[in-house]
Every structure is written in C-alpha cells, then in structure tokens.
Amino acid sequence: MLVGMKDSPVSWTVPSNSAPVDPQGPPHWSSDLGDVKVLDFRVQFSTDKTFEGTKADWLYRLNPQREFGNLFSINNGCSKLQAGIGNIQFVKDLLVKRVVTNNFKCSKFGQHIHHLLGWGKMNYCLRHQCKNGYAVLDAIKFRYDNFGGYSYSAVSSLSGMSHSSTAFVGCDHGKCCACFGPKGGKQNYCGSNCTVINGGTITKKAFVWFWVRTRMPQRVWKRCMEFFVNNSAGKREKHFIDPQTSMVHKGSCSESFKSFLNEGTLTVSDKEIFEKIPNVPGLLSYRSDNKQLYVNQGSKWQALGNEKEVQELKYEQNKGLKTLENKLRNQTKELRNQKDEFNNMQDKLEKKVESQKQIIQSQENKIQIQTNQVQSQEIKIEVLQKKVGQQENTSQSQKQRIEKIEKRFQGNKS
C-alpha cells in the first residue's frame, strides 16, 4: 500500500493529509493510517518519475509489528540520542529479491530533541494532517531540524547520520540527497553528509515512494482480474476472470461481484456489501457510497480520520507545540540577554585594555624623553672632557716653555 511520495530527497517539508497517495504526486504522506499495524515498511527511489528508473528499493521487516504512527522511536535498537526505525528482523533488497542482512538494528532518522519534535513530530504527522511537514514549527514557519533520512546497511547494524549506508535517501546535517551503489551491492556506498564511498553514486534529483504491508499475503478470497481485448470490430471490451471458475466473462469485476481488491484495499459499493466482509485485522476497505475508508480491528471496522478525534488531538498537539514555542522564545530571549551582557563586558575590557595601552605609551614617551636627556648630558660631558683635555695640553705646553726659559736664565747667569 502506497503511504507516501515525494519528488525530491528533501524530507523536512513534505506535508501529510487524508488524500490518497498517487505515485505521480503531489508529494505528501497519508495521515489516515496511523493506527494501522505495519509488518513491512518499504522505501523506493528513482532518478525519474517512473518505477523503471528505480535505483534502490528495500523493505524493513518490523518485529514486532507496530502502528504506522509509531514507526520511529528512540529505543528498540536505536539510541536515546538518535531516533529512527528500530526492531528490524531483516532487510530485503527488492531489486534482487533477497534478504541482505539479519543483523540490522536501526535506520537512524535524526537527532532526539524532544518527543514532540523531529521523529516525534513525524510520528504525529503520520496520524494527523501537517501542512508544512514535520520539521517546521507552524506558528512561526521556522525549520528547526537538519536531519530526516531513510537508509540501510548490508554490513553494519546501524546506518544513517554518523554511520555509513548501502543506500540512503533524505537529509543529513543539512544536506539532502539520494545515494546508492551497484545493483545487488553488499557494501556501504554512502557516507555521512551526503558523501559517497566505495564507488557509490549520489544525486539531488530523486522521486521517492514509501509503502507498507500490514500482513503476509493470505488467500482469504481470490482476487478478481480484469483486462481488455479487441473484438472482431476492433473495439476494446472489458473482460474479467471469474475467481471461482477461472472462466473468462465479458464485463467488470465490480459489476459481477460488487466488491474487489484494489492494491490491498477492498472496495465495496454500499453498506450491505460492506457488512458481509469477514473480519481480517488490518484489512482496509473503501465504501464508494459514502467515500469513507475503514480499517478492520479484528472484531469491528473503524472509520479512519474521525474529524472530532483529529481536532481534539490537533488541539492537544498545538497546545504542546505552543508551550514548546514559548520555551524556545524564552530561551532565545535569555540567550540574547546573555549575548548583550557578554558584549558589554567585552566593550568594558576593550576600553580598559585601550586605557592601559595609553598609560604604557605615556610611560614609554617619558622614558624616551629621559633617555634623550641622558644622551644630551653625555654629549655635554664629552665636550667638557675635550675642553679639559685641551686645557691640560695648553698647561703642559706653557710648563715646557717656562722650563726652557729657566734653563736659559740659568745659563746666562753662570
């Protein structure tokens, strides 16, 4: 059963609503199947709009089964800090139709922030309509999450986020992509942050389909098959094969049996036929007279998308989100105040440092002046020393002249 479709790897903003999911779009998740117990969850992506371009296609066998609206968790094989799809019995590669690992524990979806955000909001969107996707706070149109991926590993017990994968589609650390390896490959080809390893291939263009199976196929009744043939005049006519006799008859299944299986959903024309359907837990039935989809709970049928319940749950969810948004606003305000206080302290420190720089500069100027004065004193001393030297030389010369005169005088006297 097709439960989700998107036309790019981006997972944050895919809405959910009660409209049936069409393989060709528009992109959205079904919000009416949250209470349906799921046995297999399947991920398929292609590089074009056709299934023929499929590059990766795998399913998780969930053990035990769980309600579709409880697909993601922070336990059951996943860590308390990183939520995802856990309690997986095996992973089957549908491109080669074989089980590739029995040891896989968790496909990590994203960080655990709060049970009402991220993976918790995604679970909520699988039960209720989410106009803007799981990663957006509707009241302020703010995207708060950078994760949201689907992956598996044929060689490791964990995949996604900080763990490598054999195939991956979605968003990791703010980057969105689809990544795959060769058909039937059993290595990891996709690293974190939308990177490739071991010769993998990465693309930002991908069409993604999500499917679920509620139980293993059982022959509760035989499916009616319709087909067209050209008559002798070349005109196309509808025929069907009677599931009881295997005989071909002209006409349609709905005209002859008033109920038929349509891709896992039993379509009936009215209430009378609807009440004759056997109780098969998890079976879906669509009544064309009131355009209502029902799920069988074992002993009774439950209409999906009860408006009153949806409104009550939506009110409680919105109330919780508003409380959380108020907390986020208060925390943001507190962070801004702390930032302003830090900036003020930084300004004061910068001013103090600048003042100390000026004092140091003033002291350096004084030292320079004193140094200049000392140098000037030294020059004056040198000049005085030279003058003293000159005077000493002059005195010595005069002394020598006096001695010569005295010698002459003594000579004349004798």
Coordinates of C-alpha atoms in Angstrom, one line a residue:
M1 CA 0.0 0.0 0.0
L2 CA 1.5 3.4 -1.0
V3 CA 1.5 5.7 2.0
G4 CA 3.9 8.4 1.0
M5 CA 5.5 10.1 -2.0
K6 CA 7.9 12.9 -2.6
D7 CA 9.6 14.4 -5.8
S8 CA 12.9 15.2 -4.2
P9 CA 15.2 13.8 -1.5
V10 CA 14.2 16.7 0.8
S11 CA 12.1 15.3 3.7
W12 CA 11.6 18.3 6.0
T13 CA 8.7 20.0 4.3
V14 CA 6.6 17.1 2.9
P15 CA 3.0 17.6 4.1
S16 CA 0.6 14.9 5.3
N17 CA -3.1 14.8 4.7
S18 CA -6.0 12.5 4.2
A19 CA -5.9 12.4 0.4
P20 CA -4.9 9.1 -1.3
V21 CA -1.2 9.0 -2.3
D22 CA -0.7 8.9 -6.0
P23 CA 2.7 7.6 -7.4
Q24 CA 2.9 10.6 -9.6
G25 CA 2.2 13.2 -6.9
P26 CA 1.5 15.6 -5.5
P27 CA 4.1 14.8 -2.8
H28 CA 2.6 14.0 0.7
W29 CA 2.2 11.4 3.4
S30 CA -1.1 9.8 4.3
S31 CA -2.3 11.0 7.6
D32 CA -5.2 8.4 7.9
L33 CA -3.3 5.2 8.5
G34 CA -1.5 6.0 11.8
D35 CA -3.4 3.3 13.7
V36 CA -2.8 0.5 11.2
K37 CA -0.3 -2.1 12.3
V38 CA 2.6 -2.4 9.9
L39 CA 4.6 -5.6 9.1
D40 CA 6.8 -4.2 6.3
F41 CA 7.9 -0.7 5.6
R42 CA 9.4 -0.2 2.1
V43 CA 11.5 2.6 0.6
Q44 CA 11.9 3.0 -3.1
F45 CA 13.5 5.8 -5.1
S46 CA 14.1 6.5 -8.7
T47 CA 16.0 9.1 -10.7
D48 CA 12.9 9.9 -12.8
K49 CA 9.1 9.7 -12.3
T50 CA 8.9 6.1 -13.4
F51 CA 9.4 2.9 -11.5
E52 CA 11.7 1.7 -14.3
G53 CA 14.3 4.2 -13.2
T54 CA 14.4 2.7 -9.7
K55 CA 18.0 2.8 -8.2
A56 CA 17.2 1.4 -4.7
D57 CA 14.3 -0.5 -3.3
W58 CA 14.3 -2.2 0.1
L59 CA 12.0 -3.1 2.9
Y60 CA 12.3 -3.4 6.7
R61 CA 10.6 -6.4 8.2
L62 CA 9.4 -5.0 11.6
N63 CA 9.4 -7.3 14.6
P64 CA 7.1 -6.9 16.4
Q65 CA 4.6 -5.1 14.1
R66 CA 3.8 -1.6 15.2
E67 CA 1.3 1.1 14.4
F68 CA 2.3 3.2 11.4
G69 CA 2.1 6.3 13.7
N70 CA 4.7 4.7 16.0
L71 CA 7.2 3.9 13.2
F72 CA 10.0 6.0 14.7
S73 CA 11.4 5.6 18.3
I74 CA 14.4 6.3 20.5
N75 CA 14.7 2.8 21.7
N76 CA 14.0 -0.6 20.1
G77 CA 17.6 -0.8 18.7
C78 CA 18.1 2.9 18.2
S79 CA 19.9 5.1 20.7
K80 CA 18.3 7.6 23.1
L81 CA 20.1 10.5 21.4
Q82 CA 19.4 9.5 17.8
A83 CA 16.0 8.2 16.8
G84 CA 15.0 6.0 13.9
I85 CA 13.3 2.9 12.7
G86 CA 14.3 0.0 15.1
N87 CA 13.4 -3.5 16.0
I88 CA 14.1 -4.8 12.4
Q89 CA 14.1 -8.5 11.8
F90 CA 15.7 -8.3 8.4
V91 CA 16.2 -6.0 5.4
K92 CA 15.3 -7.2 1.9
D93 CA 16.7 -5.7 -1.3
L94 CA 13.7 -5.8 -3.6
L95 CA 15.9 -5.1 -6.7
V96 CA 17.4 -8.6 -6.4
K97 CA 14.6 -10.0 -4.3
R98 CA 16.7 -11.4 -1.5
V99 CA 17.4 -10.7 2.2
V100 CA 20.7 -8.9 2.6
T101 CA 21.0 -8.8 6.4
N102 CA 19.5 -10.3 9.5
N103 CA 21.7 -8.2 11.8
F104 CA 20.4 -4.7 11.1
K105 CA 19.2 -2.9 14.2
C106 CA 18.3 0.7 13.4
S107 CA 17.9 3.1 10.4
K108 CA 18.7 6.4 12.1
F109 CA 16.3 9.2 11.1
G110 CA 17.5 12.2 13.2
Q111 CA 18.6 13.6 16.5
H112 CA 16.4 13.3 19.5
I113 CA 15.5 16.9 20.5
H114 CA 12.0 16.4 22.1
H115 CA 9.3 13.8 21.7
L116 CA 7.1 16.5 20.0
L117 CA 9.8 17.4 17.5
G118 CA 11.8 15.7 14.8
W119 CA 11.0 12.0 14.8
G120 CA 8.1 12.6 17.3
K121 CA 6.6 15.2 15.0
M122 CA 7.0 12.8 12.1
N123 CA 5.0 10.1 14.0
Y124 CA 2.4 12.7 14.7
C125 CA 2.2 13.7 11.0
L126 CA 1.5 10.0 10.1
R127 CA -1.6 10.3 12.3
H128 CA -2.7 13.9 11.7
Q129 CA -2.5 16.4 8.9
C130 CA 0.7 18.5 8.9
K131 CA 0.5 21.3 6.3
N132 CA 4.2 22.3 6.4
G133 CA 5.9 19.0 7.1
Y134 CA 7.4 17.5 10.3
A135 CA 10.5 19.8 10.6
V136 CA 8.6 23.2 10.6
L137 CA 7.1 25.0 13.6
D138 CA 3.8 26.0 12.0
A139 CA 3.2 29.1 14.2
I140 CA 6.4 30.9 13.2
K141 CA 7.2 29.0 10.0
F142 CA 10.6 28.0 11.3
R143 CA 12.5 24.9 10.2
Y144 CA 14.3 23.6 13.3
D145 CA 15.7 20.2 12.0
N146 CA 18.6 19.3 9.7
F147 CA 18.0 15.6 9.6
G148 CA 15.5 13.1 8.2
G149 CA 16.7 10.1 6.3
Y150 CA 15.9 6.5 5.4
S151 CA 18.8 4.0 4.9
Y152 CA 20.1 0.5 5.5
S153 CA 23.4 -1.2 5.6
A154 CA 24.1 -4.7 4.4
V155 CA 27.3 -4.9 6.5
S156 CA 26.6 -2.9 9.7
S157 CA 23.9 -2.9 12.4
L158 CA 23.3 0.8 12.1
S159 CA 23.0 3.3 9.2
G160 CA 22.4 7.0 8.7
M161 CA 23.7 10.1 10.4
S162 CA 27.3 9.2 11.6
H163 CA 27.0 5.7 10.1
S164 CA 27.6 4.7 6.5
S165 CA 24.9 3.1 4.4
T166 CA 24.4 0.7 1.5
A167 CA 21.6 3.1 0.3
F168 CA 20.3 6.4 1.6
V169 CA 17.6 9.0 0.8
G170 CA 16.7 12.1 2.8
C171 CA 18.6 14.8 4.7
D172 CA 21.7 14.6 6.8
H173 CA 23.5 17.5 8.6
G174 CA 21.5 20.0 6.4
K175 CA 22.3 18.3 3.1
C176 CA 19.6 16.3 1.1
C177 CA 20.4 13.6 -1.5
A178 CA 19.8 10.1 -2.7
C179 CA 22.7 7.7 -2.7
F180 CA 23.1 4.1 -4.0
G181 CA 25.5 1.5 -5.2
P182 CA 25.5 -1.1 -8.0
K183 CA 22.5 -3.4 -8.2
G184 CA 22.9 -6.2 -5.7
G185 CA 25.8 -4.5 -4.0
K186 CA 26.5 -5.6 -0.4
Q187 CA 29.0 -2.8 0.7
N188 CA 28.4 0.6 2.2
Y189 CA 28.3 3.2 -0.6
C190 CA 27.0 6.3 1.2
G191 CA 28.9 8.2 3.9
S192 CA 27.6 10.9 6.2
N193 CA 26.9 14.5 5.0
C194 CA 25.7 13.1 1.6
T195 CA 29.1 11.8 0.5
V196 CA 29.9 8.7 -1.4
I197 CA 32.4 5.8 -0.7
N198 CA 33.4 2.6 -2.4
G199 CA 32.2 3.9 -5.8
G200 CA 28.7 4.9 -4.8
T201 CA 26.5 7.3 -6.7
I202 CA 24.9 10.4 -5.3
T203 CA 22.1 12.6 -6.8
K204 CA 20.0 15.5 -5.6
K205 CA 17.2 14.6 -8.1
A206 CA 15.1 11.7 -7.0
F207 CA 11.5 10.5 -6.8
V208 CA 10.7 8.6 -3.6
W209 CA 7.8 6.2 -2.7
F210 CA 7.0 4.7 0.7
W211 CA 4.9 1.6 1.0
V212 CA 3.6 -0.6 3.9
R213 CA 2.4 -4.1 4.2
T214 CA 0.1 -5.0 7.0
R215 CA 0.4 -8.8 6.9
M216 CA 1.7 -11.6 4.9
P217 CA -0.5 -12.4 1.8
Q218 CA -3.2 -14.9 2.6
R219 CA -5.8 -16.4 0.3
V220 CA -8.8 -15.1 2.2
W221 CA -10.5 -14.9 -1.2
K222 CA -9.3 -14.9 -4.7
R223 CA -8.5 -11.6 -6.5
C224 CA -10.6 -10.8 -9.4
M225 CA -8.6 -9.9 -12.6
E226 CA -9.8 -7.5 -15.3
F227 CA -8.3 -7.0 -18.8
F228 CA -9.2 -5.6 -22.2
V229 CA -9.5 -7.4 -25.5
N230 CA -10.3 -6.2 -29.0
N231 CA -13.5 -7.7 -30.5
S232 CA -14.0 -8.6 -34.2
A233 CA -14.8 -4.9 -35.0
G234 CA -11.6 -3.7 -33.4
K235 CA -13.3 -2.2 -30.4
R236 CA -11.8 -2.6 -26.9
E237 CA -14.0 -4.5 -24.4
K238 CA -13.5 -5.2 -20.7
H239 CA -13.4 -8.8 -19.6
F240 CA -12.8 -10.5 -16.2
I241 CA -11.8 -13.9 -15.0
D242 CA -14.2 -15.5 -12.5
P243 CA -12.1 -16.3 -9.4
Q244 CA -14.4 -19.3 -8.7
T245 CA -14.4 -21.0 -12.1
S246 CA -11.4 -19.3 -13.8
M247 CA -13.7 -18.7 -16.8
V248 CA -13.4 -15.5 -18.9
H249 CA -16.5 -13.3 -19.0
K250 CA -17.4 -10.0 -20.6
G251 CA -17.9 -7.2 -18.1
S252 CA -16.1 -6.0 -15.0
C253 CA -15.4 -7.4 -11.5
S254 CA -17.4 -4.7 -9.8
E255 CA -20.4 -5.3 -11.9
S256 CA -20.4 -9.0 -11.2
F257 CA -19.2 -9.3 -7.6
K258 CA -19.8 -5.7 -6.2
S259 CA -16.5 -5.9 -4.4
F260 CA -12.9 -6.3 -5.5
L261 CA -9.3 -5.9 -4.2
N262 CA -7.6 -2.7 -5.4
E263 CA -3.9 -2.8 -4.4
G264 CA -4.7 -4.2 -0.9
T265 CA -7.8 -2.1 -0.3
L266 CA -11.2 -3.8 -0.6
T267 CA -13.6 -1.5 -2.4
V268 CA -17.3 -2.1 -1.9
S269 CA -20.3 -0.3 -3.3
D270 CA -22.6 0.1 -0.3
K271 CA -23.2 -0.7 3.4
E272 CA -24.9 -4.0 2.7
I273 CA -21.9 -5.5 0.9
F274 CA -19.5 -3.8 3.5
E275 CA -21.2 -5.7 6.4
K276 CA -20.6 -9.0 4.7
I277 CA -16.8 -8.6 4.7
P278 CA -15.1 -11.1 7.0
N279 CA -13.1 -9.6 10.0
V280 CA -9.4 -9.6 9.0
P281 CA -7.3 -7.4 11.3
G282 CA -5.5 -4.7 9.4
L283 CA -7.7 -5.0 6.3
L284 CA -8.6 -1.7 4.6
S285 CA -12.0 -1.2 2.9
Y286 CA -13.3 1.7 0.9
R287 CA -17.0 2.4 0.6
S288 CA -17.8 4.2 -2.6
D289 CA -21.3 5.3 -1.5
N290 CA -20.0 7.5 1.4
K291 CA -16.4 7.8 0.2
Q292 CA -15.1 6.6 3.6
L293 CA -12.0 4.5 4.3
Y294 CA -12.2 1.9 7.1
V295 CA -9.7 -0.4 8.8
N296 CA -10.6 -3.7 10.4
Q297 CA -9.6 -4.0 14.1
G298 CA -10.4 -7.7 14.4
S299 CA -13.9 -7.6 15.6
K300 CA -15.1 -4.3 14.1
W301 CA -14.5 -1.7 11.5
Q302 CA -13.1 1.7 12.4
A303 CA -13.6 4.7 10.1
L304 CA -10.3 6.5 9.5
G305 CA -9.9 10.2 10.1
N306 CA -12.7 10.8 12.6
E307 CA -12.9 14.6 12.5
K308 CA -13.7 15.1 16.2
E309 CA -10.8 12.9 17.3
V310 CA -8.5 14.6 14.9
Q311 CA -9.5 18.0 16.1
E312 CA -9.0 17.0 19.8
L313 CA -5.6 15.5 19.1
K314 CA -4.7 18.5 17.0
Y315 CA -5.7 20.9 19.8
E316 CA -3.6 19.0 22.3
Q317 CA -0.7 18.8 19.9
N318 CA -0.9 22.5 19.1
K319 CA -1.2 23.3 22.8
G320 CA 2.0 21.3 23.4
L321 CA 3.7 23.0 20.5
K322 CA 2.8 26.4 21.7
T323 CA 4.2 25.7 25.1
L324 CA 7.4 24.5 23.4
E325 CA 7.5 27.5 21.2
N326 CA 7.1 29.8 24.2
K327 CA 10.0 27.9 25.9
L328 CA 12.1 28.4 22.7
R329 CA 11.2 32.1 22.6
N330 CA 12.2 32.5 26.3
Q331 CA 15.4 30.6 25.7
T332 CA 16.1 32.7 22.7
K333 CA 15.5 35.9 24.7
E334 CA 17.7 34.6 27.5
L335 CA 20.5 33.8 25.0
R336 CA 20.1 37.3 23.5
N337 CA 20.4 38.9 27.0
Q338 CA 23.5 36.8 27.7
K339 CA 24.9 37.8 24.4
D340 CA 24.3 41.5 25.2
E341 CA 25.9 41.1 28.7
F342 CA 28.9 39.4 27.1
N343 CA 29.2 42.2 24.5
N344 CA 29.0 44.8 27.3
M345 CA 31.7 43.0 29.3
Q346 CA 33.8 42.7 26.1
D347 CA 33.4 46.5 25.5
K348 CA 34.5 47.3 29.0
L349 CA 37.5 45.0 28.8
E350 CA 38.5 46.6 25.4
K351 CA 38.2 50.1 26.9
K352 CA 40.3 49.0 29.9
V353 CA 42.9 47.5 27.6
E354 CA 42.9 50.6 25.5
S355 CA 43.4 52.8 28.6
Q356 CA 46.3 50.6 29.8
K357 CA 47.8 50.9 26.3
Q358 CA 47.6 54.7 26.6
I359 CA 49.3 54.6 30.0
I360 CA 52.0 52.4 28.8
Q361 CA 52.5 54.6 25.7
S362 CA 52.8 57.7 28.0
Q363 CA 55.3 55.9 30.2
E364 CA 57.3 54.9 27.1
N365 CA 57.3 58.6 25.9
K366 CA 58.6 59.7 29.4
I367 CA 61.3 57.1 29.2
Q368 CA 62.2 58.3 25.7
I369 CA 62.4 61.9 26.9
Q370 CA 64.6 60.8 29.9
T371 CA 66.8 58.8 27.5
N372 CA 67.2 61.8 25.3
Q373 CA 68.1 64.0 28.3
V374 CA 70.7 61.4 29.4
Q375 CA 72.2 61.3 25.9
S376 CA 72.3 65.2 25.9
Q377 CA 74.1 65.1 29.3
E378 CA 76.6 62.6 28.0
I379 CA 77.3 64.8 24.9
K380 CA 77.9 67.8 27.2
I381 CA 80.2 65.7 29.4
E382 CA 82.2 64.6 26.3
V383 CA 82.5 68.3 25.3
L384 CA 83.7 69.3 28.7
Q385 CA 86.2 66.4 28.8
K386 CA 87.5 67.6 25.5
K387 CA 87.9 71.2 26.8
V388 CA 89.6 69.9 29.9
G389 CA 92.0 67.8 27.7
Q390 CA 92.7 70.9 25.7
Q391 CA 93.4 73.0 28.8
E392 CA 95.7 70.3 30.1
N393 CA 97.6 70.3 26.8
T394 CA 97.9 74.1 27.0
S395 CA 99.2 73.9 30.6
Q396 CA 101.7 71.3 29.6
S397 CA 102.9 73.4 26.8
Q398 CA 103.3 76.5 29.0
K399 CA 105.1 74.5 31.6
Q400 CA 107.6 73.3 29.0
R401 CA 108.1 76.9 27.8
I402 CA 108.7 78.1 31.4
E403 CA 111.3 75.3 31.9
K404 CA 113.1 76.4 28.7
I405 CA 113.2 80.0 29.9
E406 CA 114.5 79.0 33.3
K407 CA 117.3 76.9 31.7
R408 CA 118.3 79.8 29.5
F409 CA 118.2 82.1 32.5
Q410 CA 120.4 79.8 34.5
G411 CA 122.9 79.6 31.6
N412 CA 123.2 83.3 31.3
K413 CA 123.7 83.7 35.0
S414 CA 126.6 81.3 35.1

